[in-house]
XYZ file of C-alpha atoms in Angstrom:
741
model
C 138.963 188.111 56.323
C 135.691 189.727 56.939
C 136.222 191.561 60.521
C 140.295 191.796 60.874
C 141.391 195.132 59.101
C 137.860 197.048 59.622
C 137.101 200.150 61.485
C 134.718 198.372 63.678
C 132.884 200.314 66.529
C 133.883 199.493 69.867
C 132.035 196.118 71.237
C 132.043 197.626 74.695
C 131.021 201.154 73.448
C 127.229 201.095 74.867
C 127.871 199.969 78.036
C 130.400 202.627 78.573
C 128.423 205.442 77.500
C 125.644 204.294 78.751
C 126.857 203.571 82.335
C 126.239 199.700 82.240
C 130.364 199.122 82.630
C 130.816 199.032 86.418
C 134.691 200.482 87.391
C 136.028 198.991 90.463
C 134.831 202.401 92.593
C 131.103 201.638 91.434
C 130.771 197.835 92.570
C 128.071 197.880 95.557
C 128.170 194.901 97.784
C 125.798 194.398 100.530
C 127.012 195.853 103.930
C 129.574 197.516 102.165
C 132.286 200.167 104.603
C 134.596 203.003 103.257
C 137.987 203.385 103.695
C 140.094 206.654 103.997
C 143.746 207.042 103.193
C 146.017 209.110 105.845
C 149.318 209.804 104.198
C 152.657 210.876 105.913
C 153.710 214.997 105.757
C 157.426 214.313 105.645
C 159.739 212.641 103.153
C 161.817 210.418 105.519
C 161.760 209.504 109.132
C 159.794 207.544 111.505
C 156.371 207.711 112.957
C 156.553 208.719 116.920
C 153.332 208.865 117.497
C 150.012 207.978 115.844
C 146.773 209.311 117.628
C 143.472 208.110 116.109
C 141.256 208.774 119.367
C 139.776 211.679 117.852
C 138.794 209.813 114.470
C 137.420 206.785 116.487
C 134.914 209.330 118.168
C 133.347 210.141 115.107
C 129.850 208.228 115.108
C 129.946 206.279 111.817
C 133.993 205.384 112.400
C 134.099 201.413 112.485
C 137.918 201.297 113.032
C 141.216 203.096 112.085
C 143.839 200.636 110.474
C 147.785 201.141 111.336
C 151.132 199.372 111.318
C 150.104 198.688 114.946
C 147.274 196.748 114.793
C 146.807 195.438 111.254
C 146.104 192.072 110.462
C 149.441 189.569 109.971
C 151.520 190.801 107.319
C 154.363 188.305 105.974
C 158.517 189.444 106.795
C 159.959 188.559 103.585
C 160.273 191.025 100.960
C 159.284 187.839 98.579
C 155.706 187.688 99.679
C 155.411 191.658 98.489
C 157.092 191.296 95.071
C 154.794 191.187 92.073
C 155.270 190.237 88.296
C 157.133 193.331 87.033
C 158.940 194.453 90.729
C 162.235 196.026 89.824
C 165.204 195.118 92.205
C 165.229 195.797 95.764
C 162.699 195.853 98.660
C 159.204 196.465 97.611
C 157.131 199.111 99.362
C 154.819 197.313 102.520
C 151.685 199.192 103.104
C 150.971 200.239 106.806
C 154.062 197.497 107.800
C 155.976 199.331 110.416
C 156.857 203.078 111.311
C 159.157 203.452 108.446
C 158.434 206.570 106.371
C 159.969 206.320 103.023
C 158.492 209.055 100.664
C 155.648 212.197 101.207
C 152.230 210.639 100.854
C 153.184 207.495 101.935
C 150.251 205.718 103.433
C 149.921 205.399 107.196
C 146.368 204.753 108.337
C 143.034 203.889 107.075
C 140.049 204.978 108.210
C 137.013 202.734 108.141
C 133.179 203.996 108.285
C 129.989 203.341 107.213
C 130.095 206.353 104.680
C 132.690 207.738 102.413
C 132.168 211.105 103.980
C 132.602 209.879 107.467
C 135.762 208.085 106.822
C 137.392 211.280 105.229
C 136.340 213.561 108.102
C 137.590 211.442 110.555
C 140.939 210.894 108.591
C 141.525 214.469 108.970
C 141.704 214.213 112.850
C 144.457 211.873 112.974
C 147.259 213.118 114.598
C 151.064 211.956 113.468
C 154.123 212.988 115.036
C 157.739 212.079 113.336
C 161.023 211.867 114.140
C 162.266 213.633 110.787
C 165.302 212.452 109.009
C 167.313 214.245 105.889
C 165.961 213.561 102.773
C 166.802 214.049 98.777
C 164.419 214.369 96.095
C 166.605 216.845 93.406
C 167.895 214.518 90.808
C 170.563 217.395 89.778
C 171.459 217.506 93.304
C 171.919 213.769 93.286
C 173.661 213.565 90.426
C 176.283 216.215 91.842
C 177.255 212.963 94.441
C 178.869 210.549 92.408
C 179.584 208.045 95.250
C 175.399 208.145 95.881
C 174.689 207.008 92.193
C 174.032 203.305 91.344
C 174.584 201.428 87.778
C 171.311 200.486 86.244
C 172.399 196.817 85.518
C 174.368 194.041 87.659
C 175.323 192.106 84.518
C 174.937 192.418 80.455
C 172.641 189.605 80.602
C 169.914 192.100 82.455
C 167.159 192.806 79.925
C 167.328 196.124 80.550
C 171.219 197.063 80.698
C 172.612 199.300 78.040
C 173.856 197.134 74.858
C 177.437 196.412 74.717
C 179.644 199.306 73.345
C 180.779 198.607 69.804
C 183.635 199.962 67.924
C 185.874 202.804 69.665
C 183.657 205.448 70.164
C 185.531 208.336 71.681
C 188.325 207.999 69.420
C 186.092 208.606 66.491
C 184.456 211.476 68.174
C 187.819 212.920 68.265
C 188.382 212.473 64.663
C 184.947 213.676 63.871
C 184.682 216.562 61.142
C 181.480 217.589 62.752
C 180.678 217.031 66.442
C 177.522 217.871 68.831
C 177.219 217.558 72.115
C 174.122 218.578 74.525
C 172.317 217.633 77.791
C 168.658 217.181 77.524
C 166.221 216.763 80.841
C 162.964 215.151 81.167
C 161.136 215.985 84.822
C 159.021 214.012 86.432
C 155.732 213.024 84.933
C 152.671 211.809 86.606
C 150.188 209.807 84.709
C 146.696 210.956 85.880
C 144.556 208.666 84.209
C 140.565 209.923 84.149
C 139.629 206.822 86.771
C 141.026 207.051 90.165
C 142.721 204.250 91.851
C 140.226 202.313 93.466
C 139.564 198.778 95.202
C 135.856 197.164 96.193
C 137.000 193.807 98.456
C 133.752 191.911 98.829
C 134.127 189.617 102.430
C 132.104 186.502 101.113
C 130.547 184.491 103.485
C 132.912 181.376 103.357
C 135.949 183.682 104.310
C 136.891 184.337 100.656
C 137.599 187.732 98.989
C 136.524 188.894 95.634
C 138.443 191.790 94.872
C 137.094 194.656 92.027
C 140.354 196.663 91.487
C 141.674 198.961 88.817
C 144.662 197.177 87.309
C 146.034 196.327 84.115
C 146.892 192.817 85.525
C 144.234 190.792 87.572
C 146.114 187.760 88.003
C 149.268 189.744 88.776
C 147.377 191.147 91.525
C 145.911 188.429 92.497
C 149.343 186.601 93.075
C 150.485 189.764 94.791
C 147.160 189.673 97.337
C 147.798 185.880 98.501
C 151.304 186.244 99.669
C 150.648 189.812 101.556
C 147.815 188.532 102.899
C 148.892 185.275 103.272
C 145.675 183.319 101.611
C 145.458 180.732 99.239
C 145.160 181.344 95.659
C 141.819 179.274 95.659
C 140.540 182.162 97.762
C 141.388 185.514 96.057
C 139.645 186.358 92.985
C 140.490 189.326 91.049
C 138.152 191.180 88.735
C 138.902 194.447 86.601
C 136.778 194.221 83.545
C 137.072 198.077 82.924
C 139.827 200.134 82.985
C 139.425 204.055 83.142
C 142.871 204.396 81.944
C 146.327 203.401 83.312
C 149.575 204.272 81.104
C 151.712 201.841 82.769
C 150.961 202.688 86.358
C 148.178 200.191 86.517
C 151.195 197.479 85.986
C 152.277 197.223 89.445
C 149.496 196.790 92.239
C 148.865 199.776 93.792
C 149.089 200.323 97.693
C 145.099 200.752 98.065
C 144.124 197.302 97.164
C 146.238 195.739 100.026
C 144.663 198.582 102.354
C 141.315 197.369 101.172
C 142.183 193.483 101.648
C 143.733 193.919 105.171
C 140.602 196.178 106.056
C 138.146 193.099 104.859
C 139.960 190.654 106.329
C 140.129 192.522 109.872
C 136.376 193.992 109.634
C 134.725 190.371 107.967
C 132.971 193.076 105.818
C 133.257 194.319 102.297
C 135.434 197.351 101.896
C 136.062 199.985 99.069
C 139.226 202.147 99.266
C 139.373 205.025 96.468
C 142.400 207.124 96.447
C 142.167 211.215 95.960
C 143.804 212.845 92.975
C 146.450 214.191 95.443
C 147.189 210.922 97.018
C 147.874 209.499 93.158
C 150.843 211.579 93.311
C 152.193 209.163 96.026
C 152.306 206.355 93.344
C 154.662 205.955 90.713
C 155.663 208.208 87.999
C 157.781 208.342 85.056
C 161.211 209.065 86.464
C 163.111 212.678 85.681
C 166.331 212.007 83.489
C 169.206 213.644 82.189
C 170.693 212.887 79.493
C 174.100 213.756 77.770
C 174.649 212.671 73.787
C 177.668 213.280 71.816
C 177.517 213.081 68.135
C 180.345 212.833 65.640
C 179.663 212.691 61.775
C 181.180 213.095 58.631
C 181.047 216.611 56.573
C 178.584 214.225 53.993
C 175.987 213.353 57.113
C 177.725 209.919 57.683
C 177.117 209.476 61.419
C 180.537 208.476 62.836
C 179.627 207.965 66.537
C 177.039 207.863 69.045
C 178.064 208.467 73.409
C 174.677 208.360 75.276
C 174.673 208.562 79.066
C 171.781 209.194 81.621
C 171.336 209.455 84.821
C 167.580 208.549 86.008
C 165.785 208.702 89.294
C 164.411 205.902 91.195
C 163.700 205.314 95.046
C 165.869 204.551 97.928
C 164.139 200.815 98.652
C 163.843 199.611 94.601
C 165.994 199.960 91.658
C 163.526 200.651 89.258
C 164.958 201.527 85.546
C 164.547 200.357 82.058
C 166.562 200.643 78.988
C 166.831 204.352 78.537
C 170.413 204.651 76.212
C 169.870 201.895 73.686
C 167.639 203.653 71.321
C 170.570 205.564 70.216
C 172.441 203.407 68.810
C 169.578 200.805 67.196
C 167.927 203.813 65.020
C 171.140 205.024 62.725
C 173.605 203.106 60.834
C 176.875 203.969 63.065
C 180.172 201.763 63.834
C 180.799 203.686 67.166
C 178.441 203.746 69.951
C 178.529 203.663 73.899
C 176.283 204.119 76.607
C 176.198 204.723 80.220
C 173.178 204.197 82.659
C 173.332 205.221 86.320
C 170.371 205.757 88.860
C 169.872 208.624 91.554
C 167.937 207.136 94.289
C 165.686 209.777 95.950
C 163.537 210.057 98.954
C 160.232 209.693 96.591
C 157.918 206.586 96.062
C 159.544 204.130 93.285
C 159.243 205.002 89.628
C 157.474 203.080 87.198
C 156.695 202.409 83.700
C 154.739 205.172 81.748
C 153.438 205.037 77.761
C 156.765 203.806 75.674
C 159.134 203.874 78.826
C 162.501 204.500 78.041
C 161.803 205.263 74.525
C 159.641 208.241 75.053
C 162.208 209.809 77.043
C 165.377 208.804 75.385
C 164.212 208.542 71.776
C 163.266 212.837 72.560
C 167.281 213.731 73.800
C 168.441 211.600 70.716
C 166.543 213.120 68.209
C 166.612 216.771 69.435
C 170.641 215.883 69.060
C 169.793 214.591 65.729
C 168.153 217.955 64.908
C 171.511 219.973 66.202
C 173.673 217.914 64.216
C 171.941 218.503 60.960
C 171.649 222.352 61.466
C 175.487 221.900 62.501
C 176.095 219.875 58.780
C 173.947 222.358 57.017
C 171.667 219.388 55.902
C 167.626 219.131 56.080
C 166.545 217.069 58.952
C 164.737 214.598 57.253
C 167.891 213.998 54.450
C 170.136 213.414 57.677
C 168.324 210.478 58.733
C 167.803 209.307 55.308
C 171.180 209.357 54.824
C 171.969 207.457 58.493
C 169.091 204.855 57.356
C 169.410 201.490 58.538
C 168.117 198.131 57.554
C 169.893 196.116 60.049
C 169.483 196.523 63.985
C 172.899 197.991 64.598
C 173.042 196.283 68.577
C 172.431 192.646 67.148
C 173.635 193.254 63.405
C 170.811 191.322 61.998
C 167.837 192.392 59.662
C 164.661 192.997 60.785
C 161.682 191.124 60.300
C 159.879 194.089 58.386
C 160.930 197.862 58.384
C 158.996 200.386 56.674
C 160.487 203.414 58.288
C 161.501 204.914 54.556
C 157.785 204.875 53.842
C 156.970 206.535 56.882
C 159.470 209.352 56.363
C 158.206 209.633 52.618
C 154.154 209.951 53.631
C 154.588 211.512 56.247
C 156.245 214.133 54.454
C 154.252 214.359 51.692
C 150.787 214.701 53.727
C 152.585 217.592 55.821
C 154.541 219.398 52.992
C 157.840 218.797 54.432
C 159.537 220.031 51.246
C 157.996 223.666 51.311
C 160.146 224.155 54.432
C 162.948 226.964 54.582
C 165.753 225.763 56.276
C 166.690 228.957 57.997
C 165.400 229.687 61.936
C 162.805 232.378 62.305
C 162.341 232.692 58.783
C 158.417 231.544 58.652
C 155.848 233.597 59.681
C 152.018 233.832 60.246
C 151.289 237.082 60.840
C 152.325 237.905 64.728
C 153.251 234.352 64.994
C 156.568 232.320 63.852
C 155.813 229.274 62.288
C 158.643 226.153 62.853
C 158.291 223.044 61.752
C 160.160 219.777 62.823
C 160.344 216.338 62.757
C 161.561 213.115 64.228
C 161.948 209.366 64.636
C 159.578 206.891 66.802
C 160.719 203.488 67.565
C 159.441 200.716 70.035
C 159.975 196.853 70.103
C 157.147 194.334 68.716
C 156.940 192.348 71.962
C 154.752 188.566 72.365
C 154.297 187.145 75.377
C 152.970 183.545 75.950
C 148.761 183.988 76.335
C 146.075 181.338 77.094
C 142.719 181.709 75.325
C 139.574 179.745 76.428
C 136.993 179.419 73.359
C 133.184 177.655 73.918
C 131.419 177.321 70.873
C 127.674 176.229 71.191
C 125.558 174.384 68.597
C 123.653 177.773 68.155
C 126.095 179.129 66.576
C 127.295 181.509 69.796
C 130.774 181.642 70.683
C 132.144 182.864 74.010
C 136.173 183.853 74.184
C 137.823 184.520 77.277
C 141.582 184.980 78.700
C 142.439 186.794 82.022
C 143.508 189.830 79.975
C 142.898 194.028 80.628
C 141.394 196.011 78.355
C 142.654 199.265 79.588
C 140.824 201.238 77.075
C 142.700 200.378 74.495
C 139.933 198.194 72.307
C 140.448 195.078 73.608
C 137.270 193.623 73.598
C 136.828 194.876 70.150
C 139.916 193.556 68.710
C 139.706 189.766 70.384
C 135.757 189.805 68.797
C 136.944 190.454 65.256
C 139.568 188.150 65.401
C 137.143 185.483 66.911
C 134.662 186.366 64.205
C 137.185 185.592 61.360
C 138.681 182.729 62.873
C 135.578 180.528 63.908
C 133.536 182.119 60.885
C 130.649 183.734 62.471
C 129.405 187.437 62.489
C 130.625 190.054 65.453
C 127.083 189.906 66.971
C 127.897 186.120 67.859
C 131.088 186.798 70.207
C 131.062 187.485 73.770
C 134.438 188.486 75.014
C 135.020 187.796 78.663
C 138.364 189.146 80.291
C 139.558 191.148 83.290
C 138.870 188.044 85.715
C 141.748 186.228 87.360
C 139.998 182.930 87.397
C 140.027 183.046 82.788
C 142.769 181.420 81.259
C 146.367 182.887 81.766
C 147.583 186.253 80.584
C 150.440 188.606 81.684
C 149.783 192.591 82.642
C 148.735 194.666 79.668
C 151.879 196.539 78.866
C 154.713 196.934 76.125
C 151.919 196.918 73.411
C 152.341 193.025 73.454
C 148.769 192.124 73.971
C 147.325 192.801 70.719
C 149.693 190.667 69.003
C 149.554 188.082 71.896
C 146.213 187.883 72.280
C 144.988 187.988 68.627
C 147.488 185.020 67.736
C 146.241 182.901 71.098
C 142.725 183.086 69.671
C 144.080 181.754 66.384
C 145.293 178.799 68.181
C 142.392 178.042 70.113
C 140.085 178.407 67.005
C 142.314 175.481 65.135
C 141.353 173.575 68.236
C 138.001 174.196 67.666
C 138.248 173.691 63.767
C 139.936 170.392 64.180
C 136.962 169.431 66.150
C 134.449 170.189 63.914
C 136.124 168.559 61.148
C 135.912 165.334 62.641
C 132.185 165.709 63.868
C 131.557 166.769 59.964
C 133.535 163.507 59.076
C 130.731 161.532 60.992
C 127.810 162.757 58.760
C 126.679 160.747 55.645
C 128.061 161.547 52.585
C 130.275 163.978 53.924
C 132.389 166.144 51.786
C 135.087 166.042 54.026
C 135.818 162.425 54.561
C 139.323 162.276 53.576
C 140.035 166.508 53.858
C 142.956 167.207 56.061
C 142.653 170.019 58.687
C 144.441 172.815 57.165
C 142.391 171.910 53.886
C 139.196 173.585 55.564
C 138.270 176.937 57.117
C 135.093 178.456 59.153
C 133.430 181.197 57.298
C 129.872 182.345 57.792
C 128.793 179.991 59.948
C 130.066 176.695 58.137
C 132.966 174.213 57.842
C 134.504 175.164 54.207
C 136.904 173.578 51.916
C 140.143 175.655 50.525
C 140.085 173.261 47.615
C 136.544 173.237 46.537
C 133.932 176.643 48.306
C 131.127 174.946 47.422
C 131.685 171.802 49.488
C 130.458 173.455 53.115
C 128.890 172.251 56.280
C 127.207 174.221 58.483
C 128.849 174.472 61.714
C 125.269 174.017 63.426
C 124.501 170.804 61.389
C 127.932 169.051 62.410
C 127.278 169.573 65.815
C 123.623 168.701 66.537
C 124.354 165.321 63.967
C 126.941 164.257 66.834
C 124.781 165.425 69.722
C 126.978 167.808 70.711
C 125.503 171.575 72.249
C 129.165 172.719 72.756
C 132.667 172.386 72.461
C 134.871 174.104 74.654
C 138.919 174.196 74.111
C 141.945 175.772 75.842
C 144.903 176.516 74.531
C 147.975 178.675 75.441
C 150.211 180.277 72.800
C 154.079 180.754 72.888
C 156.024 182.276 70.802
C 159.335 180.928 69.036
C 161.807 183.819 69.719
C 163.581 184.415 66.582
C 167.301 185.284 66.578
C 167.839 185.479 63.257
C 165.546 188.951 63.119
C 164.926 191.845 65.161
C 161.532 193.101 65.625
C 160.060 196.841 65.953
C 157.661 199.341 65.063
C 158.668 202.570 63.612
C 157.233 206.010 63.334
C 157.750 209.640 61.844
C 156.255 212.408 63.245
C 156.452 215.846 61.880
C 155.298 218.924 63.655
C 154.304 222.207 63.016
C 154.362 224.982 65.558
C 153.324 228.804 65.505
C 154.708 230.853 68.190
C 153.844 234.538 69.313
C 156.938 236.699 68.920
C 155.543 239.095 71.858
C 154.247 236.650 74.494
C 156.369 233.399 73.629
C 153.040 231.576 73.755
C 153.603 227.899 71.237
C 150.825 226.697 69.705
C 150.732 223.014 68.511
C 148.554 223.479 65.254
C 149.830 220.716 63.373
C 151.142 216.890 63.616
C 151.070 214.199 61.169
C 152.657 210.905 62.479
C 152.958 207.859 60.095
C 153.372 204.617 61.507
C 154.616 201.397 60.441
C 153.181 198.521 62.722
C 152.603 195.693 60.685
C 148.920 194.574 60.315
C 146.213 196.994 61.732
C 143.860 195.412 63.196
C 141.175 197.965 63.513
C 142.247 201.105 62.144
C 139.742 202.699 64.353
C 140.844 202.205 67.736
C 144.585 202.031 66.412
C 143.964 205.537 65.030
C 142.401 206.311 68.342
C 145.697 205.188 70.105
C 148.105 206.904 67.943
C 145.963 210.137 68.129
C 146.538 209.762 72.430
C 150.003 208.874 72.251
C 150.200 212.448 70.096
C 148.261 214.333 72.398
C 150.381 212.773 75.266
C 153.782 214.057 73.362
C 152.552 217.171 72.902
C 151.998 217.386 76.608
C 155.288 216.406 77.246
C 156.942 218.732 75.110
C 155.148 222.095 76.688
C 153.029 220.837 79.736
C 153.880 218.247 81.700
C 155.960 218.526 84.686
C 156.184 217.582 88.712
C 157.052 220.077 90.662
C 158.563 219.267 94.000
C 159.145 221.271 96.843
C 162.971 220.029 97.855
C 162.941 221.511 101.223
C 159.855 219.594 102.245
C 160.418 216.683 99.154
C 156.817 217.328 98.736
C 154.729 217.333 95.062
C 153.461 220.979 94.857
C 151.024 220.612 91.786
C 149.642 217.043 93.014
C 146.218 217.992 91.055
C 144.992 218.710 87.240
C 144.497 222.587 87.708
C 148.299 223.118 88.607
C 149.857 219.675 86.812
C 149.083 220.850 83.289
C 148.155 218.570 80.393
C 146.685 219.378 76.957
C 143.178 220.068 76.770
C 141.147 220.973 73.888
C 142.545 224.499 73.209
C 145.766 222.880 72.989
C 145.000 220.539 70.268
C 144.470 221.200 66.582
C 144.899 219.109 63.342
C 146.331 215.828 64.186
C 147.137 213.213 60.981
C 147.247 209.575 61.856
C 148.856 207.431 58.380
C 149.313 203.762 58.882
C 152.118 202.536 56.520
C 151.269 199.097 54.842
C 154.245 196.830 56.645
C 153.397 193.105 55.813
C 155.580 190.745 58.050
C 154.590 187.156 58.059
C 157.447 186.220 60.069
C 156.541 187.763 63.284
C 153.138 185.369 64.055
C 150.819 184.012 61.580
C 148.845 187.427 61.789
C 151.676 189.652 61.252
C 150.913 191.770 64.019
C 153.247 194.110 66.001
C 151.496 196.505 68.105
C 151.161 200.237 68.769
C 150.041 201.178 72.005
C 153.047 202.858 72.829
C 154.693 204.261 69.309
C 152.143 206.820 69.215
C 154.009 208.970 71.812
C 157.676 208.243 70.787
C 159.306 211.422 68.794
C 156.634 213.463 69.249
C 158.082 215.545 72.227
C 161.227 215.885 70.074
C 159.613 216.840 66.839
C 157.968 219.689 68.733
C 161.058 220.629 70.248
C 162.485 220.781 67.008
C 159.851 223.089 65.642
C 160.062 225.151 68.507
C 163.946 225.693 67.492
C 163.167 226.629 64.088
C 160.829 229.152 64.823
C 162.643 230.654 67.267
C 166.062 230.091 66.841
C 166.170 229.171 70.454
C 167.234 225.629 71.612
C 165.747 224.334 74.905
C 167.023 221.056 75.925
C 164.782 220.735 79.039
C 160.858 219.928 79.338
C 158.069 221.324 79.176
C 159.250 224.049 76.859
C 157.222 227.140 78.583
C 157.016 230.669 77.614
C 159.494 231.869 79.739
C 162.453 229.311 78.588
C 161.865 231.371 75.668
C 162.860 234.618 76.881
């Protein structure tokens, strides 16, 4: 392979740094109008009066849309369901007078200029019939009757795994036990690009929608249901996206508001949410977890119990499989899980990078660290003693698992063998030094996907798929795989994506797109190669007259015999000889689920912190993340993915927390000045190691995907390092200096 596995620079990099790449709020059609959203100031109740008269008197204001005058919308829930919608009744923007959460959109002011719309929106007056609300998960947990089961049946893919053994009995008999409660607060995604939609009203009444989304076809189907339009009349585009992290898996409400306004005005409309309004969208749910571990004195893990209470909204039941990671990672004969939902008067929670694993593994890996202390063992030694080569849930082997090498290479690079086990035993001047570690795990998933390839006689190929590039480098890895599969140079490949009219793709999330689309390109390339072979066989004195399709490959612009590399025909010659100017093939790739093996990615994270003994200020000075994730398509973009995940894990451990005023049910730090995220001064040395992990059974290219794994385990490694430095165990995130008092 010439390109797969190489650190190619982003093929879309030039467009991004020069501004040629246009995002959803940068497309400027003729006759464009601008919408500004008015949001609710209560968490629960009804609108009793909505006065828009002052707003309408402002010069340049065209219309104010509310639930009283919007275009017709469907009554049934099914019209509002998207591809990843949870159980329940989806939120319907501007549908009626009900208020379900603070910051809910209740009106859209449309004007000729954005500043006019924003000013006029401030003049809209609203009265409410306010009802009691609850936004505190701890308060809700004290009301057992208000909690909901997370899954209806064991067949639910997000249901906790089936228990095994006799966990309660094993815990009672364990020689060493640990019990702890761990808390993760609500976190908001805060991507750099604000959520925005530009809806172009075409002359024939059709809509072309530029939307910030992780799934254009998902949005297209959703809009057709909500706006009562035919699929052929709605095209959704998202060629570039400035970060999503899961917040763009579901259509956000601004795209509906812009669509309603475009239909009402028969003009193009742009709606851009403010940073504050983005806190009225989904979030990583707050979570209270209780873990009990029982072990023999030699470190053999005997039992795991993991219970969780997770935040959701009152109208939808969003959840992920939070507790089952605990029973998956380590060899343990007895395990049991429980997961309940705490419905609150907030917007529905949603996926956020490594949903369920980032939070569930945090609790598990902190608990394992505490168990190691109780046993008098090194934390890495304990994990190696409990290592499992088999999926503990399904009792089957992995297609590949190189976690042992992650531990070994990560520990060597970090210098773990120099760690003094005693807390508060390592210092650097006035700072306490702590070393902590944790394990990471994620699923290696694949999804059906369509790819179209158009190869022209001049040696150029256009590869298209409706998938998104959310900043991860999808353009680049698609180009690398296509270049190798078609035997062309990287410069001869054009990638088209982020367009609902292109071949079918699911939303981009879960770390499944790289593996899926890369193998999809390979499948369609096979079809192109077969056709080229047919053309080459028609040539006079063809060296391929009796050659089977699997006996030839494409390389350096030629069709080449695998048996005799000197037997080759230029692609251009084969096409021109047959009078063919272009070959177009489209294939859908589906992956057969291997029930005999489990597919996961793993990591080992080692962290160093330094804590000012007087002030309690914590600095993460070093991180080593060793990752085993099958074949790495591009070490440069892949390394950036892990770096970003590590930074977010540091934020999860020390910075990020959405603060609610429960009296009003309102986010108090709805901005990126008071919602703390790591900045340059917070990030020091991060080393990423990719551990070799051949896997020829998961798919033909051996790809697993690694967008999520970078964050998993980082918060636990940092928290464990803080304990080692200070001797103080903080079990609720983020770990701020006041908690070290």
